[in-house]
Structure formats: C-alpha cells, structure tokens
C-alpha cells in the first residue's frame, strides 16, 4: 500500500485528527422515538427538491447503527470526531418545554462511547436542520430565533457539557442563508433575493453571540470548554492580477463569504465596510428604500465581537474572481457582491462541478486568516473530496488529495506560522449530500445507502488516513519519551 508521506514532526503532538458528519446526513430515524420534524424532513418530502427525490429518512441509519460508526472511528484511530445534534431529536418542537429523553439517551451514548475510546467529541448544535415547529414560527427570519437558539444551546451545555468541551454553534451561516433563502436550493427553499439572506445571516450571528455569552457567563468556569462558529470559505485570487478592478472584486468576494461573519466576530463587531457600502450603493441605484437590507447590531444585546474561542474553518475550493460591477442586475446577493468566481482550467474537478481541487488554496487561506483575523487558533472543521458515478473503493485520486492537502497544512504550520490545531476530514461516511442526495460521496468509508444493510466499507483513502494518524501518534510518543528521558537526566 502506498502511503501518504509527510515531513517528520510536521504537526504538533496534540494536533487533532478528526472526521466530521452531520445529523441529518447520517442519522435517519427521522420520526423515531419522539423526534420532531425538521425543515430538511419537510423539504425532502416535498417532491422535486432533491436528486431523484431522495431523503434523509434513513440515510446511514446512524441512529440505530451508531455501533458501526464507532467501529469506523476506532479503525481510523481518530483522536477527534465532529458530529452534530439534531435539535428536533432533543427538543421535538424546538423549545425546552418538551425534552425527548430518547434523544438525550442517544447522544449520551455516542458521547460516552467516544470518550471511552479516547476520542474527543466536537459537537455542532446547528447543521442546517431547524425544527419545523420553529420554522412555522418564522424560523431564522424571526428575531425570536436568537432566544430559541440560546435556550437550546444552554440545554445542551447543561446536559452534555460535562463531557463535550468543543462546541460549534452554527455550521456555515453563509450556506444556510445563501442556499436556503436566496437561491432556494436548501431548506426551507425560499427564493427572496437580496433581502432575507442578510436577515438570516444576521439572526444567525445574534443567535451565536447569545449562546457564546451564555456559555461564557454560566458554563465556562465549570466546564472549561470552547465555543465557536464554523465558517466556510473559498480562497479567491483575481482572474486578471493586472486589473485593479479584479483585485478589488477579489477582496469583495472574500468579504461577502468570509468577512460577512468573521469581521463581526473577530475584527470589529460589525459587517465589513465593503458590504455596507456596496449594499448602500445598490439601494440607491435600484431605488430600494424599504427596511435596511443589511441589519444593524443593536446596543442592547450581546455584540458578536470576541464570541469565538477558536476559528473553525470549512474549506473546499478556490475561485478566480472577476469584477462584475458594471453588469446590470436585479436586487440580489450576487449583484451586491459584484464579483464572479470562476474555476481555472488547470484545476481538476472532483465529483460535483463546484468542487475544483485546489489544496494550495487552503494554505493561502490559512495565512490570510492569520493576517486578517488576528492570528487565531484554527481548526479545519471540514475539508474533503467527492466521488460520483460508480463506487471506487480504490480512490487513488482522493488519496492524492489528502496527501496534497496535509502537505499544505504542514507548510502553513511550519513556514507561515499559522496556529492550526486540527483537521477534520469531511466525511467519516458517504452520506446524504443535501440536494445531491446519495449521488455524491465524501466518505472515508463507503456506505451503500441503496441497500438495507447499510454496510460500511473502508476506502483506500480511509486506510491511508489511518496510517497518517498512527505515524504521527507513534512519532509524537517517541519524541515525548526522549523529552522525558532527557528531563530525568537533567534532574539527576
Ligand atoms: C458543507 N458549495 O456544505 C456542509 O457543511 C456539509 O454538510 C456538506 O456535506 C459538505 O460541505 C460537502 O458539500 C457545503 O456549493 C455545501 O460551495 C455546498 C457548498 C459549500 C459547502
């Protein structure tokens, strides 16, 4: 077996080696044991939304097959596992008025099994699956959502925080807001261009800030954990580096994806100037004078500034950016952004068309985050490579991808001095890839979601990742022995 080769000592001894999943994508059991419906149940059950009308009703059936997932985690030798809680499995109507004991039991078992196997859990509270009952109340567009989310978060800190020390409040507010409310391709499937996207993003930041402050004030001194928000970002470079307009558009592109959330949390407590000025200019241009599209953070509630104990980054791909500010367009997010991202001919595409494979973009993005957001501790909470068409367990191109990506992270650590603390491969398992259903596979383990057994089979990339982790751990162990020995010698 060929092996992923990495420079000796490239990663710090306590580096987190993880894999990630999300509740709706793997659990199934959509209406079992008292779980309430979520917006993804509703979205998939309406026909014509998802590839071949597939649903997450069963998915990998991790709700009943957790023991099988645990075996996969053990086989890989992960030090960390990132999972998400299904809000409506714990709180069927979204509120703490009614707690589902079976849901609490399920996640208790998962967490306890992980810890018993020396695997550190990282838990995401919200990965796209809002309880339908809260959607009926106005969902993420309602200002009340921050209260509901805060109560849910407190409930989770109280119930699981004695054992869970790494928390993510919201996964990818950009994707939730843009795909769910602008493009309508994710639940709840609304197409309200140029308006709801900002309101939803804003309420996600408000909800996140509330939950972080709750943790900080009530749980941190007892539990000693860390709380953040997972932000997805492309890496962007100007299409024509000699064109000042493309250069400016590239900065704007980054601000409209990453800065939108990272600037309020890590820099200023407010949205990037580029966003504020572009949206203002477009309002004038289009004669839009209704309520402000980009909401303001109010003085009388917790500000997002400083509400992340580490930087959680999901990176998948890169783009070349061209300026589109002279294009005519209706009210829309992309009209505000006025920057279009295209892929380079030389970048291979894996599986889905949006996923150009650009591992060196990750190193550049890490350096950009270090420089722009005040040198935070960074966990790469998602990164992966998809496969479509016939299943290939000998996924050599994915092996190459992990090899290249880990090399780039090693360079970021050693040459650029970026404080990278861990890496979570997306994903532990092939799973329900949202609008693409089961047609797109990201797993380190293959799961045949069309068969009743839902057997897990390791890909070659899974075996190679295992070797990387075990090489790293044995090296760190032997280094720490030498250290202790030399310390002992000194003391003598
Ligand atoms: C992430 N894009 O979403 C999610 O956090 C995962 O649940 C998902 O399975 C994974 O990436 C792979 O897609 C994204 O089109 C979905 O740019 C789409 C995009 C980015 C992230």
CSV table of C-alpha atoms and ligand atoms in Angstrom, one decimal:
chain,number,residue,atom,x,y,z
A,1,UNK,CA,0.0,0.0,0.0
A,2,UNK,CA,1.4,3.4,-0.9
A,3,UNK,CA,1.4,5.8,2.0
A,4,UNK,CA,0.8,9.5,2.5
A,5,UNK,CA,4.2,11.0,3.2
A,6,UNK,CA,4.5,14.0,5.4
A,7,UNK,CA,7.6,15.8,6.7
A,8,UNK,CA,8.7,14.4,10.1
A,9,UNK,CA,7.4,16.4,13.0
A,10,UNK,CA,5.2,18.5,10.7
A,11,UNK,CA,2.3,18.5,13.1
A,12,UNK,CA,2.3,19.4,16.8
A,13,UNK,CA,2.0,16.4,19.1
A,14,UNK,CA,-1.5,17.3,20.3
A,15,UNK,CA,-2.9,18.0,16.8
A,16,UNK,CA,-6.5,16.9,16.4
A,17,UNK,CA,-7.0,14.2,13.8
A,18,UNK,CA,-10.7,14.1,13.1
A,19,UNK,CA,-13.5,13.3,10.7
A,20,UNK,CA,-16.9,15.0,10.6
A,21,UNK,CA,-20.6,14.3,10.0
A,22,UNK,CA,-23.9,16.0,10.4
A,23,UNK,CA,-27.1,14.6,12.0
A,24,UNK,CA,-29.5,14.9,9.1
A,25,UNK,CA,-26.9,13.5,6.6
A,26,UNK,CA,-26.3,10.3,8.6
A,27,UNK,CA,-28.8,9.5,11.3
A,28,UNK,CA,-32.1,8.6,9.6
A,29,UNK,CA,-34.7,7.7,12.2
A,30,UNK,CA,-36.4,10.9,11.0
A,31,UNK,CA,-39.6,10.2,13.1
A,32,UNK,CA,-38.3,7.6,15.5
A,33,UNK,CA,-38.6,7.6,19.3
A,34,UNK,CA,-40.3,11.0,19.5
A,35,UNK,CA,-38.1,13.1,17.2
A,36,UNK,CA,-39.9,16.1,15.8
A,37,UNK,CA,-39.7,17.0,12.1
A,38,UNK,CA,-37.1,19.5,10.8
A,39,UNK,CA,-37.1,21.7,7.8
A,40,UNK,CA,-35.0,19.1,5.9
A,41,UNK,CA,-37.6,16.5,6.5
A,42,UNK,CA,-40.2,18.8,5.1
A,43,UNK,CA,-38.0,19.9,2.2
A,44,UNK,CA,-37.1,16.4,1.1
A,45,UNK,CA,-40.7,15.1,1.5
A,46,UNK,CA,-41.9,17.7,-1.0
A,47,UNK,CA,-41.2,16.3,-4.4
A,48,UNK,CA,-38.7,17.8,-6.9
A,49,UNK,CA,-36.3,19.3,-4.5
A,50,UNK,CA,-33.6,16.7,-4.2
A,51,UNK,CA,-31.8,14.4,-6.7
A,52,UNK,CA,-34.3,11.5,-7.5
A,53,UNK,CA,-36.5,12.7,-4.6
A,54,UNK,CA,-34.1,11.0,-2.1
A,55,UNK,CA,-34.4,11.9,1.5
A,56,UNK,CA,-32.5,11.5,4.8
A,57,UNK,CA,-35.4,9.4,6.3
A,58,UNK,CA,-32.9,6.5,6.7
A,59,UNK,CA,-29.6,7.8,5.4
A,60,UNK,CA,-26.8,5.8,7.0
A,61,UNK,CA,-29.2,4.9,9.9
A,62,UNK,CA,-26.6,6.1,12.3
A,63,UNK,CA,-29.5,6.5,14.8
A,64,UNK,CA,-29.7,2.7,15.0
A,65,UNK,CA,-26.2,1.8,13.7
A,66,UNK,CA,-24.1,4.0,16.0
A,67,UNK,CA,-22.0,0.9,17.0
A,68,UNK,CA,-21.0,0.5,13.4
A,69,UNK,CA,-19.9,4.2,13.1
A,70,UNK,CA,-17.9,3.7,16.3
A,71,UNK,CA,-16.1,0.8,14.7
A,72,UNK,CA,-15.2,3.0,11.8
A,73,UNK,CA,-13.9,5.7,14.1
A,74,UNK,CA,-11.8,3.1,16.0
A,75,UNK,CA,-10.5,1.6,12.8
A,76,UNK,CA,-9.3,5.1,11.6
A,77,UNK,CA,-7.7,5.8,15.0
A,78,UNK,CA,-9.2,9.3,15.1
A,79,UNK,CA,-8.4,11.5,18.1
A,80,UNK,CA,-11.5,13.7,17.4
A,81,UNK,CA,-14.9,13.2,16.0
A,82,UNK,CA,-17.2,16.1,14.9
A,83,UNK,CA,-20.9,15.3,14.9
A,84,UNK,CA,-24.0,17.5,15.1
A,85,UNK,CA,-27.0,17.2,17.3
A,86,UNK,CA,-30.4,17.1,15.7
A,87,UNK,CA,-32.2,19.9,17.5
A,88,UNK,CA,-35.7,18.4,16.9
A,89,UNK,CA,-34.5,15.0,18.2
A,90,UNK,CA,-33.6,16.6,21.5
A,91,UNK,CA,-36.4,19.2,21.6
A,92,UNK,CA,-39.2,18.0,19.2
A,93,UNK,CA,-40.9,21.4,19.0
A,94,UNK,CA,-37.7,23.3,19.2
A,95,UNK,CA,-38.3,24.6,22.7
A,96,UNK,CA,-37.2,23.4,26.1
A,97,UNK,CA,-40.9,23.0,27.1
A,98,UNK,CA,-40.6,19.4,25.9
A,99,UNK,CA,-37.4,17.3,26.1
A,100,UNK,CA,-37.2,14.0,24.3
A,101,UNK,CA,-35.5,11.6,26.7
A,102,UNK,CA,-34.7,9.1,23.9
A,103,UNK,CA,-32.8,11.8,22.1
A,104,UNK,CA,-30.8,12.6,25.2
A,105,UNK,CA,-30.1,8.9,25.7
A,106,UNK,CA,-28.8,8.6,22.1
A,107,UNK,CA,-26.4,11.4,22.3
A,108,UNK,CA,-25.3,10.4,25.7
A,109,UNK,CA,-24.3,7.0,24.4
A,110,UNK,CA,-22.5,8.5,21.4
A,111,UNK,CA,-20.5,10.9,23.6
A,112,UNK,CA,-19.8,8.3,26.3
A,113,UNK,CA,-18.6,5.8,23.8
A,114,UNK,CA,-16.3,8.3,22.1
A,115,UNK,CA,-14.8,9.3,25.4
A,116,UNK,CA,-14.4,5.7,26.5
A,117,UNK,CA,-12.4,5.2,23.3
A,118,UNK,CA,-10.2,8.3,23.9
A,119,UNK,CA,-11.9,10.2,21.1
A,120,UNK,CA,-12.7,13.8,21.8
A,121,UNK,CA,-16.1,14.9,20.6
A,122,UNK,CA,-16.7,18.2,18.8
A,123,UNK,CA,-20.4,19.0,18.7
A,124,UNK,CA,-22.2,21.2,16.3
A,125,UNK,CA,-25.5,22.5,17.6
A,126,UNK,CA,-27.0,23.5,14.3
A,127,UNK,CA,-26.1,21.9,11.0
A,128,UNK,CA,-29.0,23.1,8.6
A,129,UNK,CA,-31.9,21.2,10.3
A,130,UNK,CA,-34.2,23.7,12.1
A,131,UNK,CA,-37.1,22.2,13.9
A,132,UNK,CA,-40.1,22.6,11.7
A,133,UNK,CA,-42.1,24.0,14.6
A,134,UNK,CA,-39.7,26.9,14.8
A,135,UNK,CA,-39.9,27.4,11.0
A,136,UNK,CA,-43.7,27.7,11.4
A,137,UNK,CA,-42.9,30.5,13.9
A,138,UNK,CA,-40.9,32.4,11.3
A,139,UNK,CA,-37.6,30.4,11.5
A,140,UNK,CA,-34.4,32.2,11.0
A,141,UNK,CA,-36.1,35.3,9.7
A,142,UNK,CA,-37.8,35.9,13.0
A,143,UNK,CA,-35.9,37.9,15.6
A,144,UNK,CA,-37.2,35.4,18.3
A,145,UNK,CA,-34.9,32.7,16.9
A,146,UNK,CA,-32.0,34.0,19.0
A,147,UNK,CA,-34.0,33.3,22.1
A,148,UNK,CA,-34.9,29.8,21.0
A,149,UNK,CA,-31.4,29.0,19.9
A,150,UNK,CA,-29.9,30.3,23.2
A,151,UNK,CA,-32.3,28.1,25.2
A,152,UNK,CA,-31.4,25.1,23.1
A,153,UNK,CA,-27.7,25.8,23.5
A,154,UNK,CA,-28.0,26.2,27.3
A,155,UNK,CA,-29.9,22.9,27.5
A,156,UNK,CA,-27.1,21.2,25.6
A,157,UNK,CA,-24.3,22.8,27.6
A,158,UNK,CA,-26.1,21.8,30.8
A,159,UNK,CA,-26.8,18.2,29.6
A,160,UNK,CA,-23.6,17.3,27.8
A,161,UNK,CA,-21.1,20.0,28.7
A,162,UNK,CA,-19.5,18.0,31.5
A,163,UNK,CA,-18.1,15.8,28.7
A,164,UNK,CA,-18.2,17.9,25.5
A,165,UNK,CA,-15.5,20.6,25.5
A,166,UNK,CA,-15.5,21.7,21.9
A,167,UNK,CA,-18.7,23.3,20.6
A,168,UNK,CA,-19.8,24.8,17.3
A,169,UNK,CA,-22.9,26.9,17.4
A,170,UNK,CA,-23.9,27.2,13.8
A,171,UNK,CA,-22.4,25.4,10.8
A,172,UNK,CA,-21.8,27.6,7.7
A,173,UNK,CA,-24.2,30.5,8.2
A,174,UNK,CA,-23.3,31.6,4.6
A,175,UNK,CA,-24.5,28.3,3.1
A,176,UNK,CA,-27.7,28.3,5.2
A,177,UNK,CA,-28.6,31.9,4.3
A,178,UNK,CA,-27.5,31.9,0.7
A,179,UNK,CA,-28.8,28.4,-0.4
A,180,UNK,CA,-31.8,28.4,1.9
A,181,UNK,CA,-33.2,31.9,1.4
A,182,UNK,CA,-31.5,33.4,-1.8
A,183,UNK,CA,-31.2,30.5,-4.2
A,184,UNK,CA,-33.8,28.3,-2.6
A,185,UNK,CA,-31.9,25.1,-3.2
A,186,UNK,CA,-31.6,24.2,0.5
A,187,UNK,CA,-34.3,24.0,3.1
A,188,UNK,CA,-36.5,26.0,3.7
A,189,UNK,CA,-36.3,26.6,-0.1
A,190,UNK,CA,-37.1,30.3,-0.2
A,191,UNK,CA,-36.1,32.5,-3.1
A,192,UNK,CA,-36.1,36.0,-1.8
A,193,UNK,CA,-33.1,37.6,-3.5
A,194,UNK,CA,-31.1,40.4,-1.9
A,195,UNK,CA,-33.2,40.6,1.3
A,196,UNK,CA,-33.7,37.5,3.5
A,197,UNK,CA,-30.2,36.3,3.0
A,198,UNK,CA,-28.8,39.2,5.2
A,199,UNK,CA,-31.6,39.0,7.7
A,200,UNK,CA,-31.0,35.3,8.2
A,201,UNK,CA,-27.2,35.7,8.4
A,202,UNK,CA,-27.8,38.5,11.0
A,203,UNK,CA,-30.1,36.3,13.1
A,204,UNK,CA,-27.5,33.5,13.0
A,205,UNK,CA,-24.9,35.9,14.3
A,206,UNK,CA,-27.2,37.1,17.0
A,207,UNK,CA,-28.1,33.5,18.0
A,208,UNK,CA,-24.4,32.5,18.0
A,209,UNK,CA,-23.4,35.5,20.1
A,210,UNK,CA,-26.2,34.8,22.6
A,211,UNK,CA,-25.1,31.2,23.0
A,212,UNK,CA,-21.4,32.1,23.4
A,213,UNK,CA,-22.2,34.7,26.1
A,214,UNK,CA,-24.4,32.1,27.9
A,215,UNK,CA,-21.5,29.7,27.9
A,216,UNK,CA,-19.1,32.3,28.9
A,217,UNK,CA,-21.2,33.5,31.8
A,218,UNK,CA,-22.7,30.2,33.1
A,219,UNK,CA,-20.7,27.2,32.0
A,220,UNK,CA,-17.1,28.1,31.2
A,221,UNK,CA,-15.8,28.3,34.8
A,222,UNK,CA,-17.4,24.9,35.5
A,223,UNK,CA,-16.8,23.1,32.2
A,224,UNK,CA,-13.7,24.8,30.7
A,225,UNK,CA,-14.8,24.2,27.1
A,226,UNK,CA,-14.5,26.3,23.9
A,227,UNK,CA,-17.2,27.6,21.6
A,228,UNK,CA,-17.0,28.8,18.0
A,229,UNK,CA,-19.0,29.1,14.8
A,230,UNK,CA,-17.9,27.2,11.6
A,231,UNK,CA,-17.4,29.5,8.7
A,232,UNK,CA,-17.0,28.2,5.1
A,233,UNK,CA,-14.8,30.0,2.6
A,234,UNK,CA,-13.3,29.7,-0.8
A,235,UNK,CA,-9.9,31.0,-1.4
A,236,UNK,CA,-10.1,33.7,-4.1
A,237,UNK,CA,-7.5,35.2,-6.5
A,238,UNK,CA,-8.0,37.9,-9.2
A,239,UNK,CA,-8.8,36.5,-12.6
A,240,UNK,CA,-6.6,39.2,-14.1
A,241,UNK,CA,-4.0,40.1,-11.4
A,242,UNK,CA,-3.1,43.2,-13.5
A,243,UNK,CA,-6.7,44.5,-13.4
A,244,UNK,CA,-7.3,46.8,-10.3
A,245,UNK,CA,-11.0,46.1,-10.7
A,246,UNK,CA,-10.5,42.3,-10.4
A,247,UNK,CA,-8.2,42.8,-7.5
A,248,UNK,CA,-10.8,44.9,-5.7
A,249,UNK,CA,-13.5,42.4,-6.7
A,250,UNK,CA,-11.5,39.6,-5.1
A,251,UNK,CA,-11.3,41.4,-1.8
A,252,UNK,CA,-15.1,42.0,-2.0
A,253,UNK,CA,-15.6,38.3,-2.9
A,254,UNK,CA,-13.8,37.2,0.3
A,255,UNK,CA,-15.7,39.8,2.4
A,256,UNK,CA,-19.1,38.6,1.1
A,257,UNK,CA,-18.3,35.0,2.0
A,258,UNK,CA,-16.0,35.0,5.0
A,259,UNK,CA,-15.8,38.6,6.2
A,260,UNK,CA,-19.6,38.8,6.5
A,261,UNK,CA,-19.3,36.6,9.6
A,262,UNK,CA,-15.6,36.7,10.5
A,263,UNK,CA,-15.4,40.5,10.6
A,264,UNK,CA,-18.2,40.9,13.2
A,265,UNK,CA,-16.8,38.0,15.3
A,266,UNK,CA,-13.1,38.5,15.0
A,267,UNK,CA,-12.4,42.1,14.0
A,268,UNK,CA,-14.9,44.9,14.5
A,269,UNK,CA,-18.2,43.7,15.9
A,270,UNK,CA,-19.8,45.0,12.6
A,271,UNK,CA,-20.0,44.0,8.9
A,272,UNK,CA,-17.2,44.7,6.5
A,273,UNK,CA,-17.1,48.2,5.1
A,274,UNK,CA,-17.2,46.7,1.5
A,275,UNK,CA,-20.5,45.1,2.3
A,276,UNK,CA,-22.0,48.1,3.9
A,277,UNK,CA,-21.0,50.5,1.1
A,278,UNK,CA,-21.9,48.1,-1.8
A,279,UNK,CA,-25.4,47.4,-0.3
A,280,UNK,CA,-26.0,51.1,0.3
A,281,UNK,CA,-24.9,52.0,-3.2
A,282,UNK,CA,-27.2,49.3,-4.7
A,283,UNK,CA,-30.1,50.5,-2.7
A,284,UNK,CA,-29.7,54.0,-4.3
A,285,UNK,CA,-29.1,52.5,-7.7
A,286,UNK,CA,-32.2,50.3,-7.6
A,287,UNK,CA,-34.4,52.8,-5.6
A,288,UNK,CA,-34.8,50.3,-2.8
A,289,UNK,CA,-35.9,52.2,0.3
A,290,UNK,CA,-37.7,49.5,2.4
A,291,UNK,CA,-36.2,48.4,5.7
A,292,UNK,CA,-32.4,48.3,5.6
A,293,UNK,CA,-31.3,45.1,3.9
A,294,UNK,CA,-28.2,44.7,6.0
A,295,UNK,CA,-29.4,44.9,9.6
A,296,UNK,CA,-27.5,46.7,12.3
A,297,UNK,CA,-26.2,45.2,15.5
A,298,UNK,CA,-28.2,46.8,18.4
A,299,UNK,CA,-26.6,48.2,21.5
A,300,UNK,CA,-29.0,46.4,23.9
A,301,UNK,CA,-27.9,42.8,23.1
A,302,UNK,CA,-24.7,40.9,23.0
A,303,UNK,CA,-22.4,42.0,20.2
A,304,UNK,CA,-20.7,39.3,18.2
A,305,UNK,CA,-17.2,40.7,18.7
A,306,UNK,CA,-15.0,38.3,20.6
A,307,UNK,CA,-17.5,35.5,20.6
A,308,UNK,CA,-15.3,32.7,19.3
A,309,UNK,CA,-12.7,30.8,21.3
A,310,UNK,CA,-11.1,29.5,18.1
A,311,UNK,CA,-11.5,29.9,14.3
A,312,UNK,CA,-13.5,27.0,12.8
A,313,UNK,CA,-12.9,26.8,9.0
A,314,UNK,CA,-14.6,24.7,6.4
A,315,UNK,CA,-12.6,24.8,3.2
A,316,UNK,CA,-13.4,23.0,-0.1
A,317,UNK,CA,-12.3,25.0,-3.1
A,318,UNK,CA,-10.9,28.1,-4.7
A,319,UNK,CA,-12.0,30.6,-7.3
A,320,UNK,CA,-10.6,33.1,-9.8
A,321,UNK,CA,-12.6,36.3,-9.4
A,322,UNK,CA,-13.7,38.9,-12.0
A,323,UNK,CA,-15.3,42.2,-11.4
A,324,UNK,CA,-19.0,42.4,-12.4
A,325,UNK,CA,-19.8,45.8,-11.0
A,326,UNK,CA,-20.7,47.2,-14.5
A,327,UNK,CA,-23.3,44.4,-15.1
A,328,UNK,CA,-26.9,45.3,-14.8
A,329,UNK,CA,-28.7,43.1,-12.3
A,330,UNK,CA,-31.8,42.9,-10.2
A,331,UNK,CA,-31.8,43.1,-6.4
A,332,UNK,CA,-29.7,40.1,-5.4
A,333,UNK,CA,-26.8,39.0,-3.2
A,334,UNK,CA,-24.6,38.5,-6.3
A,335,UNK,CA,-25.5,41.9,-7.6
A,336,UNK,CA,-24.3,43.4,-4.3
A,337,UNK,CA,-21.2,41.3,-4.3
A,338,UNK,CA,-20.4,42.3,-7.9
A,339,UNK,CA,-17.8,39.7,-8.2
A,340,UNK,CA,-18.0,36.4,-10.0
A,341,UNK,CA,-15.9,33.4,-9.1
A,342,UNK,CA,-14.8,31.0,-11.9
A,343,UNK,CA,-12.7,27.9,-11.8
A,344,UNK,CA,-9.3,27.7,-13.6
A,345,UNK,CA,-9.0,25.2,-16.5
A,346,UNK,CA,-5.9,23.7,-14.8
A,347,UNK,CA,-7.8,22.8,-11.6
A,348,UNK,CA,-9.2,19.2,-11.6
A,349,UNK,CA,-12.8,18.9,-10.6
A,350,UNK,CA,-13.9,16.1,-8.3
A,351,UNK,CA,-17.4,14.7,-8.5
A,352,UNK,CA,-19.6,17.9,-8.2
A,353,UNK,CA,-19.0,20.8,-10.6
A,354,UNK,CA,-18.4,23.4,-7.9
A,355,UNK,CA,-15.6,21.4,-6.3
A,356,UNK,CA,-12.3,22.3,-8.1
A,357,UNK,CA,-9.5,20.6,-6.2
A,358,UNK,CA,-7.0,23.3,-5.0
A,359,UNK,CA,-5.1,22.2,-1.9
A,360,UNK,CA,-2.7,25.1,-2.1
A,361,UNK,CA,-5.7,27.4,-1.7
A,362,UNK,CA,-6.1,26.1,1.8
A,363,UNK,CA,-2.5,27.2,2.8
A,364,UNK,CA,-3.1,30.7,1.3
A,365,UNK,CA,-6.5,30.9,3.1
A,366,UNK,CA,-5.0,29.9,6.4
A,367,UNK,CA,-2.3,32.6,6.0
A,368,UNK,CA,-5.0,35.2,5.1
A,369,UNK,CA,-7.0,34.3,8.2
A,370,UNK,CA,-3.9,34.6,10.4
A,371,UNK,CA,-3.2,38.0,9.0
A,372,UNK,CA,-6.8,39.3,8.7
A,373,UNK,CA,-8.3,37.9,11.9
A,374,UNK,CA,-5.6,38.4,14.4
A,375,UNK,CA,-3.8,35.1,14.4
A,376,UNK,CA,-6.5,32.9,15.9
A,377,UNK,CA,-6.1,29.2,16.8
A,378,UNK,CA,-7.7,27.4,13.8
A,379,UNK,CA,-9.4,24.1,13.5
A,380,UNK,CA,-10.2,23.0,9.9
A,381,UNK,CA,-13.6,21.7,10.8
A,382,UNK,CA,-14.3,20.4,7.2
A,383,UNK,CA,-12.4,19.6,4.1
A,384,UNK,CA,-13.0,16.8,1.6
A,385,UNK,CA,-13.1,15.3,-1.9
A,386,UNK,CA,-16.2,13.9,-3.5
A,387,UNK,CA,-16.8,10.9,-5.8
A,388,UNK,CA,-19.7,10.5,-8.2
A,389,UNK,CA,-20.6,7.7,-10.7
A,390,UNK,CA,-19.5,4.1,-10.0
A,391,UNK,CA,-18.2,3.4,-6.5
A,392,UNK,CA,-14.4,3.1,-6.4
A,393,UNK,CA,-13.0,1.8,-3.1
A,394,UNK,CA,-9.5,2.2,-4.5
A,395,UNK,CA,-10.0,6.0,-4.6
A,396,UNK,CA,-6.4,6.9,-5.5
A,397,UNK,CA,-7.3,10.5,-6.6
A,398,UNK,CA,-8.8,11.1,-3.2
A,399,UNK,CA,-5.6,9.7,-1.5
A,400,UNK,CA,-3.6,12.2,-3.6
A,401,UNK,CA,-5.9,14.9,-2.5
A,402,UNK,CA,-5.4,14.2,1.2
A,403,UNK,CA,-1.7,13.9,0.7
A,404,UNK,CA,-1.5,17.3,-1.0
A,405,UNK,CA,-3.8,18.9,1.5
A,406,UNK,CA,-1.9,17.7,4.6
A,407,UNK,CA,1.3,18.8,3.0
A,408,UNK,CA,-0.2,22.3,2.5
A,409,UNK,CA,-1.3,22.4,6.2
A,410,UNK,CA,2.2,21.3,7.3
A,411,UNK,CA,3.6,24.2,5.3
A,412,UNK,CA,1.1,26.6,6.8
A,413,UNK,CA,2.2,25.4,10.3
A,414,UNK,CA,5.9,25.4,9.8
A,415,UNK,CA,6.6,28.1,7.1
A,416,UNK,CA,3.8,30.6,7.7
A,417,UNK,CA,3.4,30.1,11.4
A,418,UNK,CA,-0.3,29.6,11.3
A,419,UNK,CA,-1.7,28.2,14.5
A,420,UNK,CA,-3.6,25.2,13.1
A,421,UNK,CA,-4.9,22.9,15.9
A,422,UNK,CA,-6.7,20.2,14.0
A,423,UNK,CA,-8.1,18.8,10.8
A,424,UNK,CA,-11.5,17.1,10.3
A,425,UNK,CA,-12.0,15.2,7.1
A,426,UNK,CA,-15.4,15.5,5.5
A,427,UNK,CA,-16.7,12.9,6.0
A,428,UNK,CA,-16.5,9.8,8.1
A,429,UNK,CA,-19.1,8.2,5.9
A,430,UNK,CA,-20.7,8.5,2.5
A,431,UNK,CA,-23.9,10.2,3.4
A,432,UNK,CA,-26.9,12.3,2.3
A,433,UNK,CA,-25.3,15.1,0.4
A,434,UNK,CA,-28.3,17.6,0.6
A,435,UNK,CA,-29.7,18.5,-2.8
A,436,UNK,CA,-27.4,15.9,-4.4
A,437,UNK,CA,-28.8,13.1,-2.3
A,438,UNK,CA,-26.6,10.0,-2.3
A,439,UNK,CA,-25.2,10.6,-5.8
A,440,UNK,CA,-22.2,12.5,-4.3
A,441,UNK,CA,-19.9,10.6,-1.9
A,442,UNK,CA,-17.4,12.2,0.5
A,443,UNK,CA,-16.7,9.4,2.9
A,444,UNK,CA,-13.6,7.7,4.2
A,445,UNK,CA,-16.0,4.8,4.4
A,446,UNK,CA,-18.3,3.8,1.7
A,447,UNK,CA,-21.9,3.3,2.7
A,448,UNK,CA,-24.3,1.7,0.2
A,449,UNK,CA,-27.3,3.9,1.0
A,450,UNK,CA,-29.4,2.0,-1.5
A,451,UNK,CA,-29.1,-1.4,0.3
A,452,UNK,CA,-30.9,-2.4,3.5
A,453,UNK,CA,-27.8,-3.4,5.4
A,454,UNK,CA,-26.0,-0.1,5.0
A,455,UNK,CA,-22.7,-1.8,5.4
A,456,UNK,CA,-19.6,0.4,6.0
A,457,UNK,CA,-16.6,-0.4,3.8
A,458,UNK,CA,-13.3,1.5,4.2
A,459,UNK,CA,-12.0,3.3,1.1
A,460,UNK,CA,-8.2,3.2,0.4
A,461,UNK,CA,-8.1,6.9,1.4
A,462,UNK,CA,-9.5,5.8,4.8
A,463,UNK,CA,-6.7,3.3,5.2
A,464,UNK,CA,-4.1,5.9,4.2
A,465,UNK,CA,-5.6,8.5,6.7
A,466,UNK,CA,-5.3,5.8,9.4
A,467,UNK,CA,-1.6,5.4,8.6
A,468,UNK,CA,-1.0,9.2,8.8
A,469,UNK,CA,-2.6,9.4,12.2
A,470,UNK,CA,-0.8,6.4,13.6
A,471,UNK,CA,2.6,7.5,12.2
A,472,UNK,CA,2.0,10.9,13.8
A,473,UNK,CA,1.0,9.5,17.1
A,474,UNK,CA,3.9,7.0,17.4
A,475,UNK,CA,6.3,9.7,16.4
A,476,UNK,CA,4.9,12.1,19.0
A,477,UNK,CA,5.1,9.4,21.6
A,478,UNK,CA,8.7,8.5,20.9
A,479,UNK,CA,9.6,12.2,20.9
A,480,UNK,CA,7.9,12.7,24.2
A,481,UNK,CA,9.8,9.8,25.7
A,482,UNK,CA,13.1,11.3,24.6
A,483,UNK,CA,12.0,14.5,26.2
A,484,UNK,CA,11.1,12.9,29.5
A,485,UNK,CA,14.3,10.9,29.5
A,486,UNK,CA,16.4,14.0,28.9
A,487,UNK,CA,14.5,15.8,31.6
A,488,UNK,CA,15.1,13.0,34.0
A,489,UNK,CA,18.7,13.0,33.2
A,490,UNK,CA,18.8,16.7,33.9
A,491,UNK,CA,17.2,16.3,37.3
A,492,UNK,CA,19.6,13.6,38.3
B,1,LIG,C1,-20.7,21.7,3.5
B,1,LIG,N1,-20.8,24.9,-2.0
B,1,LIG,O1,-21.7,22.4,2.7
B,1,LIG,C2,-21.6,21.2,4.6
B,1,LIG,O2,-21.2,21.6,5.9
B,1,LIG,C3,-21.7,19.7,4.6
B,1,LIG,O3,-22.8,19.3,5.3
B,1,LIG,C4,-21.6,19.2,3.2
B,1,LIG,O4,-21.9,17.8,3.1
B,1,LIG,C5,-20.2,19.5,2.7
B,1,LIG,O5,-20.0,20.9,2.7
B,1,LIG,C6,-20.0,19.0,1.3
B,1,LIG,O6,-20.8,19.7,0.4
B,1,LIG,C7,-21.4,23.0,1.6
B,1,LIG,O7,-21.6,24.7,-3.0
B,1,LIG,C8,-22.2,22.7,0.5
B,1,LIG,O8,-20.0,25.8,-2.2
B,1,LIG,C9,-22.1,23.4,-0.7
B,1,LIG,C10,-21.0,24.3,-0.8
B,1,LIG,C11,-20.1,24.5,0.2
B,1,LIG,C12,-20.3,23.9,1.4
